Amino acid sequence: MMVPVTPAQKKSSIHSVYEVPGSRLPVRTPQSKPHAPQRTPRPSVLGESMRENMYSLARDRSVDEVAKTAEAHMEALRREKHALLNEREDLRTELQLGRQRELKLRGSLEKQEKRIQRYKERATHFTQSQMHVDEQLAVAQEQVAEYAEINAQLSAKLDTLQSAQDEQCIDNEVTPYIYSLTRTAARLLASAQEAKTSATTQLVIPATPPRDDTAAVEHIQTLQEQRNVLMDALCGAEEQNSVLQRTCDALRDQGELHAWCDTVDTEHTATLAFDNACMHADLHYLETKLEMEKDRSAWLESQLDHTRTIHSKVLASLAASHRRDKESANTTRDCTLQAELNETRASEASLRAKMAQLMDDLERLSFYEEAYAAQSRQSNLLAELAALAQETCSTGRGSRELELLDARLDASRAATDALTRHRDRLHGFGTYLAKEGHAEGVYTRRNSG
C-alpha cells in the first residue's frame, strides 16, 4: 500500500521524521515592478459584490490596531456623512423657502392680472354703454326730426283750419241772407198755395149759366194760364227751398266737422308740444349722461394705463430679482458642486487605494484558505496514516511507528485548530470591513450622483 503524498511532504518511507504542517508552505512577498502586467483577480470567498468596498489591512500590524484604525476611519466617515446630510437638509430648506417666495410672487402676479382683466372688462362695458348711449342719442335725434316734421305738418293743418274757420265766418255772414231767401221762398210758397187754393175755390164755385160763353171761355183760359204759372212758380220755389235746405244742412255739418277738427287739432298740438318738451328733456339728460360716461371712460383709461405701468414695473423688478437670485443660486450651486466634485474625487482616490489594499488582503486571505485546505488534506492523509498504523499495530509490526504517528496526528490537529481559529477571525473581520466599505461606497456614489 502506497502512502499518499501531500504538497508539503516529499516521498519518504513511513519511518521518516514528520515535519510540522505548513512549515514549507510558500510565503508570497509583494514585489513592486514598474511595468508589471495587470493581474487577473482571483475568485473571492466573500462574494464578487463585496470586493470593491473592503478596507485594506496592514500586514505588519496586529488585528486590534487594524480594527482601531478602521473604527476611527468609519467614525470620520460617519461625521462626514452627518455633515453632508445637514448640508443637504439646509439646501432643501432654502429650496423650499425659494419655492414659497416664488408661489407668493406668482400669486401677486395672478392678482394683478385679474385686476387688469377686471379693468379691461369694465372699460369694455363702459365702451358698450357709451355706444348704446350714442345709439339712443341718434334715435332721439331722429325722433326729434320726425316730431319736427309732424309739427310742421300740424302747423300747416292748423293754418288750413284757421282758413277754414275764416270761411266758416263768411258762411255765418251768408247764413242770414240764406235764411231771408228761405223765408222769401216760404212766403212765395205760401202765396202760391193761397193762389192755388183761391183758384181751386173759384173752380169749385157752381156753374151758373154764363151770360156770355166767349167771355167765360176766355176767363177760364186765363185762370188756367194763371194756374199753370202759379204751379210752375210753386215747383221752382219748392226746388229752391230744397236746394237751400240741403245747402244749410251741408253748411251746418261742415261747421260741426270744422269744430271737431279744431278740437282734435288743438289736442294733438298740445300732445305734440308735450312730447317735444319731453324729448328735449330726454335729449338733455342723454347728453349729460354721455358727457359723464365720457369722463368716466377717460378716468378708467387713465387708471388702466397707470395699472399697466405699475404692472410692467413690478414684472421688470420681479424678473430682475428672479434673475439675480437664479444667478446667485447657480453660482453657489456651481461652487458647491465643484467642492463636492473635488471631495468626491479625493474620496474616490482614497477608496481606490483602500480597494487596492483590500485586494491584497483578499489575496492573502485566499492564500491562507488554500493553506488551510492543504492542511485539511494533510490531516486527512494523517488520519489515513493513523488508520494504516493501527492496522499495522494490529498486525504486530511494532509500537514505535504507532507512537510517531500519534505524535504527528496530534501536531497536525493542533495546527489545524490554530489555522481554523485564525481563518475564522480573518473571515469575520473581512465580513465586517466588507459591510462598512459597501455602505461607505454607496453613500459616496449617492453624493457624487
XYZ file of C-alpha atoms in Angstrom:
449
model
C 0.000 0.000 0.000
C 1.391 3.400 -1.093
C 1.474 6.341 1.302
C -0.362 9.433 -0.109
C 1.851 12.408 -0.879
C 0.946 15.905 0.355
C 2.156 19.192 -1.250
C 4.294 19.906 1.859
C 5.906 16.434 2.038
C 8.365 14.570 -0.114
C 8.179 10.932 -0.945
C 9.607 9.082 2.024
C 9.112 5.952 3.905
C 6.783 5.589 6.786
C 9.733 5.738 9.172
C 10.797 9.268 8.127
C 10.516 12.153 10.595
C 7.269 14.093 10.270
C 7.506 17.830 9.676
C 5.170 20.459 11.077
C 2.243 21.069 8.687
C 2.541 24.395 6.903
C 6.242 24.805 7.650
C 7.167 24.606 3.988
C 4.199 26.482 2.562
C 5.317 29.254 0.198
C 5.048 32.797 1.573
C 4.202 35.302 -1.115
C 6.052 38.592 -0.859
C 4.682 41.509 -2.904
C 7.206 42.836 -5.381
C 6.713 46.241 -6.989
C 7.600 46.230 -10.659
C 7.387 49.442 -12.676
C 5.837 47.829 -15.733
C 4.181 44.753 -14.289
C 1.186 43.450 -16.254
C -2.237 43.740 -14.689
C -3.174 40.642 -12.729
C -6.497 38.940 -13.037
C -8.217 38.914 -9.605
C -8.815 35.509 -8.142
C -12.323 34.496 -7.091
C -13.069 35.503 -3.533
C -14.927 33.534 -0.937
C -16.687 36.697 0.293
C -18.579 37.270 -2.928
C -17.986 39.363 -6.014
C -20.093 42.323 -4.804
C -18.041 42.768 -1.624
C -14.575 43.113 -3.134
C -14.676 46.769 -4.141
C -15.884 48.020 -0.761
C -13.368 46.402 1.636
C -10.855 48.216 3.754
C -7.141 47.314 3.437
C -5.207 45.686 6.251
C -1.582 46.364 7.043
C 0.429 43.151 7.063
C 2.865 44.376 9.652
C 0.235 45.338 12.241
C -1.925 43.319 14.559
C -5.637 42.779 14.182
C -6.502 45.140 17.086
C -4.564 48.038 15.569
C -6.202 47.445 12.209
C -9.636 47.309 13.876
C -8.948 50.572 15.745
C -7.791 52.255 12.541
C -10.871 51.002 10.701
C -13.171 52.190 13.514
C -11.526 55.631 13.519
C -11.887 55.830 9.773
C -15.533 54.749 9.987
C -16.187 57.366 12.685
C -14.656 60.051 10.450
C -16.808 58.852 7.569
C -19.904 58.958 9.814
C -19.127 62.537 10.849
C -18.618 63.479 7.218
C -21.894 61.753 6.358
C -23.766 63.668 9.084
C -22.224 66.945 7.911
C -23.273 66.212 4.336
C -26.777 65.264 5.498
C -27.071 68.519 7.457
C -25.877 70.484 4.442
C -28.388 68.666 2.263
C -31.219 69.489 4.669
C -30.130 73.154 4.698
C -30.197 73.201 0.907
C -33.644 71.590 0.911
C -34.886 74.215 3.375
C -33.519 77.002 1.195
C -35.141 75.436 -1.868
C -38.468 75.177 -0.033
C -38.266 78.817 1.045
C -37.426 79.798 -2.527
C -40.436 77.854 -3.797
C -42.658 79.587 -1.229
C -41.372 83.003 -2.318
C -41.930 82.033 -5.934
C -45.505 80.936 -5.146
C -46.170 84.241 -3.352
C -44.837 86.214 -6.297
C -46.907 84.152 -8.695
C -49.989 84.760 -6.541
C -49.383 88.525 -6.585
C -48.859 88.401 -10.358
C -52.107 86.487 -10.797
C -53.920 89.060 -8.639
C -52.501 91.893 -10.763
C -53.532 90.095 -13.948
C -57.053 89.510 -12.595
C -57.295 93.186 -11.613
C -56.146 94.244 -15.080
C -58.685 91.833 -16.595
C -61.448 93.392 -14.458
C -60.383 96.863 -15.571
C -60.442 95.712 -19.190
C -63.920 94.235 -18.727
C -65.130 97.463 -17.113
C -63.622 99.506 -19.930
C -65.336 97.228 -22.467
C -68.612 97.539 -20.554
C -68.328 101.326 -20.446
C -67.460 101.393 -24.155
C -70.554 99.329 -24.897
C -72.631 101.625 -22.652
C -71.220 104.637 -24.491
C -72.084 103.051 -27.849
C -75.595 102.274 -26.555
C -75.999 105.867 -25.367
C -74.772 107.111 -28.755
C -77.341 104.893 -30.446
C -80.083 106.185 -28.127
C -78.960 109.745 -28.852
C -79.118 109.082 -32.603
C -82.597 107.541 -32.210
C -83.692 110.534 -30.104
C -82.365 112.939 -32.744
C -84.262 111.026 -35.436
C -87.417 111.157 -33.308
C -86.903 114.892 -32.795
C -86.593 115.314 -36.567
C -89.758 113.230 -37.079
C -91.605 115.222 -34.434
C -90.413 118.435 -36.078
C -91.825 117.225 -39.417
C -95.080 116.220 -37.708
C -95.185 119.634 -36.013
C -94.678 121.348 -39.371
C -97.461 119.252 -40.900
C -99.756 120.018 -37.970
C -98.873 123.691 -38.235
C -99.845 123.579 -41.928
C -103.076 121.802 -40.981
C -103.674 124.445 -38.306
C -103.215 127.165 -40.887
C -105.648 125.320 -43.158
C -108.142 125.013 -40.288
C -107.755 128.677 -39.499
C -108.510 129.483 -43.156
C -111.487 127.107 -42.925
C -112.641 128.949 -39.797
C -112.417 132.188 -41.762
C -114.555 130.606 -44.477
C -116.974 129.496 -41.762
C -117.192 133.078 -40.576
C -118.014 134.054 -44.139
C -120.628 131.318 -44.204
C -122.037 132.647 -40.943
C -122.337 136.029 -42.574
C -124.062 134.478 -45.611
C -126.409 132.398 -43.446
C -128.816 135.327 -42.601
C -129.086 136.054 -46.290
C -129.835 132.412 -46.922
C -132.400 132.464 -44.146
C -134.003 135.548 -45.684
C -134.079 133.773 -49.020
C -135.647 130.808 -47.291
C -138.293 132.999 -45.684
C -138.910 134.681 -49.029
C -139.277 131.293 -50.647
C -141.633 130.267 -47.865
C -143.699 133.397 -48.385
C -143.746 132.752 -52.093
C -144.764 129.175 -51.452
C -147.480 130.308 -49.072
C -148.734 132.867 -51.587
C -148.652 130.186 -54.260
C -150.615 127.873 -52.006
C -153.121 130.600 -51.325
C -153.373 131.333 -55.020
C -153.847 127.675 -55.721
C -156.499 127.455 -53.038
C -158.286 130.500 -54.354
C -158.114 129.120 -57.869
C -159.489 125.842 -56.695
C -162.295 127.573 -54.865
C -163.012 129.562 -57.901
C -163.154 126.376 -59.930
C -165.425 124.703 -57.410
C -167.981 127.527 -57.486
C -171.194 126.146 -59.013
C -171.523 126.971 -62.558
C -174.156 129.484 -63.463
C -175.267 129.859 -66.809
C -172.817 132.291 -68.241
C -174.092 135.338 -69.659
C -171.523 135.245 -72.359
C -169.820 131.948 -73.413
C -166.891 133.629 -75.096
C -166.055 135.701 -72.063
C -166.391 132.653 -69.867
C -164.097 130.625 -72.029
C -161.530 133.396 -72.071
C -161.867 133.756 -68.330
C -161.308 130.011 -67.894
C -158.279 130.033 -70.156
C -156.916 132.991 -68.258
C -157.413 131.196 -64.968
C -155.783 128.040 -66.342
C -152.794 130.040 -67.514
C -152.545 131.691 -64.111
C -152.827 128.281 -62.547
C -150.019 126.923 -64.706
C -147.847 129.900 -63.916
C -148.520 129.518 -60.222
C -147.789 125.792 -60.404
C -144.510 126.479 -62.160
C -143.634 129.104 -59.579
C -144.580 126.680 -56.828
C -142.335 123.939 -58.274
C -139.469 126.380 -58.668
C -139.954 127.626 -55.108
C -140.025 124.058 -53.806
C -136.884 123.201 -55.730
C -135.171 126.362 -54.488
C -136.299 125.591 -50.943
C -134.955 122.037 -51.138
C -131.662 123.328 -52.550
C -131.428 125.922 -49.786
C -132.287 123.277 -47.184
C -129.557 120.964 -48.490
C -127.121 123.876 -48.548
C -127.965 124.754 -44.937
C -127.572 121.127 -43.823
C -124.226 120.850 -45.620
C -123.030 124.126 -44.109
C -124.189 123.019 -40.662
C -122.431 119.638 -40.999
C -119.306 121.339 -42.309
C -119.317 123.722 -39.339
C -119.606 120.823 -36.877
C -116.837 118.974 -38.721
C -114.644 122.064 -38.626
C -115.301 122.471 -34.897
C -114.436 118.800 -34.241
C -111.313 119.088 -36.388
C -110.317 122.214 -34.472
C -110.743 120.375 -31.177
C -108.737 117.362 -32.403
C -106.026 119.583 -33.860
C -105.807 121.540 -30.619
C -105.482 118.364 -28.550
C -102.954 116.862 -30.977
C -100.959 120.100 -30.981
C -100.886 120.103 -27.168
C -99.813 116.439 -27.176
C -97.068 117.138 -29.703
C -95.884 120.132 -27.702
C -95.736 117.992 -24.543
C -93.892 115.199 -26.409
C -91.489 117.756 -27.847
C -90.787 119.119 -24.358
C -90.245 115.555 -23.049
C -87.914 114.762 -25.944
C -85.937 117.936 -25.278
C -85.641 116.938 -21.602
C -84.603 113.374 -22.535
C -82.112 114.721 -25.049
C -80.597 116.993 -22.425
C -80.436 114.083 -19.950
C -78.818 111.790 -22.516
C -76.279 114.456 -23.463
C -75.437 114.951 -19.779
C -75.138 111.186 -19.229
C -72.977 110.889 -22.351
C -70.603 113.534 -21.027
C -70.463 111.756 -17.659
C -69.752 108.409 -19.357
C -67.026 110.015 -21.475
C -65.421 111.476 -18.346
C -65.686 108.127 -16.544
C -64.260 106.292 -19.558
C -61.321 108.704 -19.698
C -60.747 108.213 -15.952
C -60.875 104.429 -16.331
C -58.438 104.568 -19.250
C -56.042 106.655 -17.170
C -56.381 104.185 -14.274
C -55.800 101.286 -16.684
C -52.666 102.959 -18.072
C -51.438 103.608 -14.538
C -52.108 99.972 -13.562
C -50.324 98.739 -16.678
C -47.328 100.919 -15.863
C -47.207 99.604 -12.282
C -47.658 96.043 -13.555
C -44.803 96.408 -16.046
C -42.551 97.888 -13.347
C -43.424 95.080 -10.913
C -42.822 92.465 -13.599
C -39.481 94.033 -14.516
C -38.389 94.174 -10.863
C -39.561 90.598 -10.260
C -37.766 89.382 -13.379
C -34.569 91.193 -12.341
C -34.745 89.825 -8.778
C -35.528 86.342 -10.069
C -32.621 86.581 -12.495
C -30.265 87.763 -9.736
C -31.459 85.000 -7.393
C -31.045 82.440 -10.144
C -27.538 83.663 -10.974
C -26.513 83.663 -7.309
C -28.093 80.227 -6.813
C -26.314 78.931 -9.912
C -23.003 80.390 -8.717
C -23.450 78.918 -5.237
C -24.540 75.597 -6.678
C -21.574 75.543 -9.065
C -19.162 76.260 -6.206
C -20.846 73.631 -4.037
C -20.836 71.092 -6.850
C -17.179 71.830 -7.618
C -16.265 71.384 -3.951
C -18.322 68.186 -3.768
C -16.680 67.009 -7.000
C -13.217 67.647 -5.560
C -14.156 65.882 -2.331
C -15.643 63.019 -4.324
C -12.517 62.705 -6.413
C -10.350 62.720 -3.286
C -12.644 60.141 -1.681
C -12.536 58.097 -4.882
C -8.717 58.185 -4.900
C -8.578 57.158 -1.236
C -11.163 54.450 -1.860
C -9.185 53.183 -4.827
C -6.072 52.972 -2.637
C -8.088 51.206 0.050
C -9.544 48.910 -2.574
C -6.018 48.002 -3.739
C -5.057 47.210 -0.140
C -8.244 45.193 0.261
C -7.407 43.265 -2.881
C -4.023 42.406 -1.422
C -5.693 41.361 1.843
C -8.176 39.262 -0.081
C -5.374 37.569 -1.951
C -3.660 36.935 1.381
C -6.914 35.588 2.803
C -7.380 33.318 -0.207
C -3.769 32.165 0.241
C -4.483 31.267 3.888
C -7.650 29.479 2.836
C -5.659 27.457 0.320
C -3.136 26.694 3.052
C -5.965 25.628 5.329
C -7.338 23.417 2.570
C -3.884 21.890 2.064
C -3.570 21.395 5.824
C -7.021 19.782 5.842
C -5.969 17.405 3.098
C -2.760 16.670 5.033
C -4.845 15.980 8.165
C -6.981 13.593 6.190
C -3.854 11.873 4.954
C -2.558 11.696 8.523
C -5.859 10.176 9.602
C -5.459 7.604 6.879
C -1.867 7.035 8.056
C -3.165 6.608 11.614
C -5.678 4.074 10.377
C -2.905 2.347 8.481
C -0.704 2.473 11.603
C -3.492 0.928 13.642
C -3.780 -1.802 11.086
C -0.007 -2.224 11.204
C -0.090 -2.263 15.016
C -2.818 -4.822 14.925
C -0.702 -6.945 12.697
C 2.232 -6.612 15.124
C 4.720 -4.560 13.110
C 5.811 -2.505 16.095
C 4.814 0.197 18.535
C 7.412 2.856 17.757
C 5.810 3.715 14.420
C 2.421 3.979 16.149
C 3.752 6.481 18.674
C 5.309 8.550 15.892
C 2.030 8.541 14.003
C 0.105 9.573 17.130
C 2.529 12.461 17.720
C 2.269 13.592 14.127
C -1.537 13.312 14.282
C -1.708 15.431 17.468
C 0.588 18.087 15.960
C -1.477 18.138 12.784
C -4.693 18.555 14.777
C -3.222 21.400 16.840
C -2.022 23.198 13.669
C -5.412 22.626 12.057
C -7.214 24.153 15.066
C -4.874 27.171 15.054
C -5.403 27.730 11.330
C -9.178 27.335 11.765
C -9.302 29.956 14.532
C -7.093 32.317 12.506
C -9.245 31.743 9.416
C -12.449 32.454 11.388
C -11.035 35.700 12.800
C -9.909 36.851 9.354
C -13.216 35.881 7.795
C -15.284 37.741 10.445
C -13.125 40.846 10.227
C -13.247 40.730 6.407
C -17.057 40.496 6.504
C -17.269 43.495 8.855
C -14.927 45.535 6.647
C -16.853 44.499 3.539
C -20.174 45.689 5.034
C -18.740 49.012 6.211
C -16.895 49.576 2.933
C -20.018 48.733 0.920
C -22.130 51.239 2.921
C -19.431 53.895 2.509
C -19.209 53.254 -1.259
C -22.994 53.508 -1.680
C -23.105 56.787 0.244
C -20.147 58.144 -1.777
C -21.796 57.187 -5.071
C -25.058 58.828 -3.986
C -23.283 62.052 -3.050
C -21.294 62.079 -6.276
C -24.517 61.391 -8.259
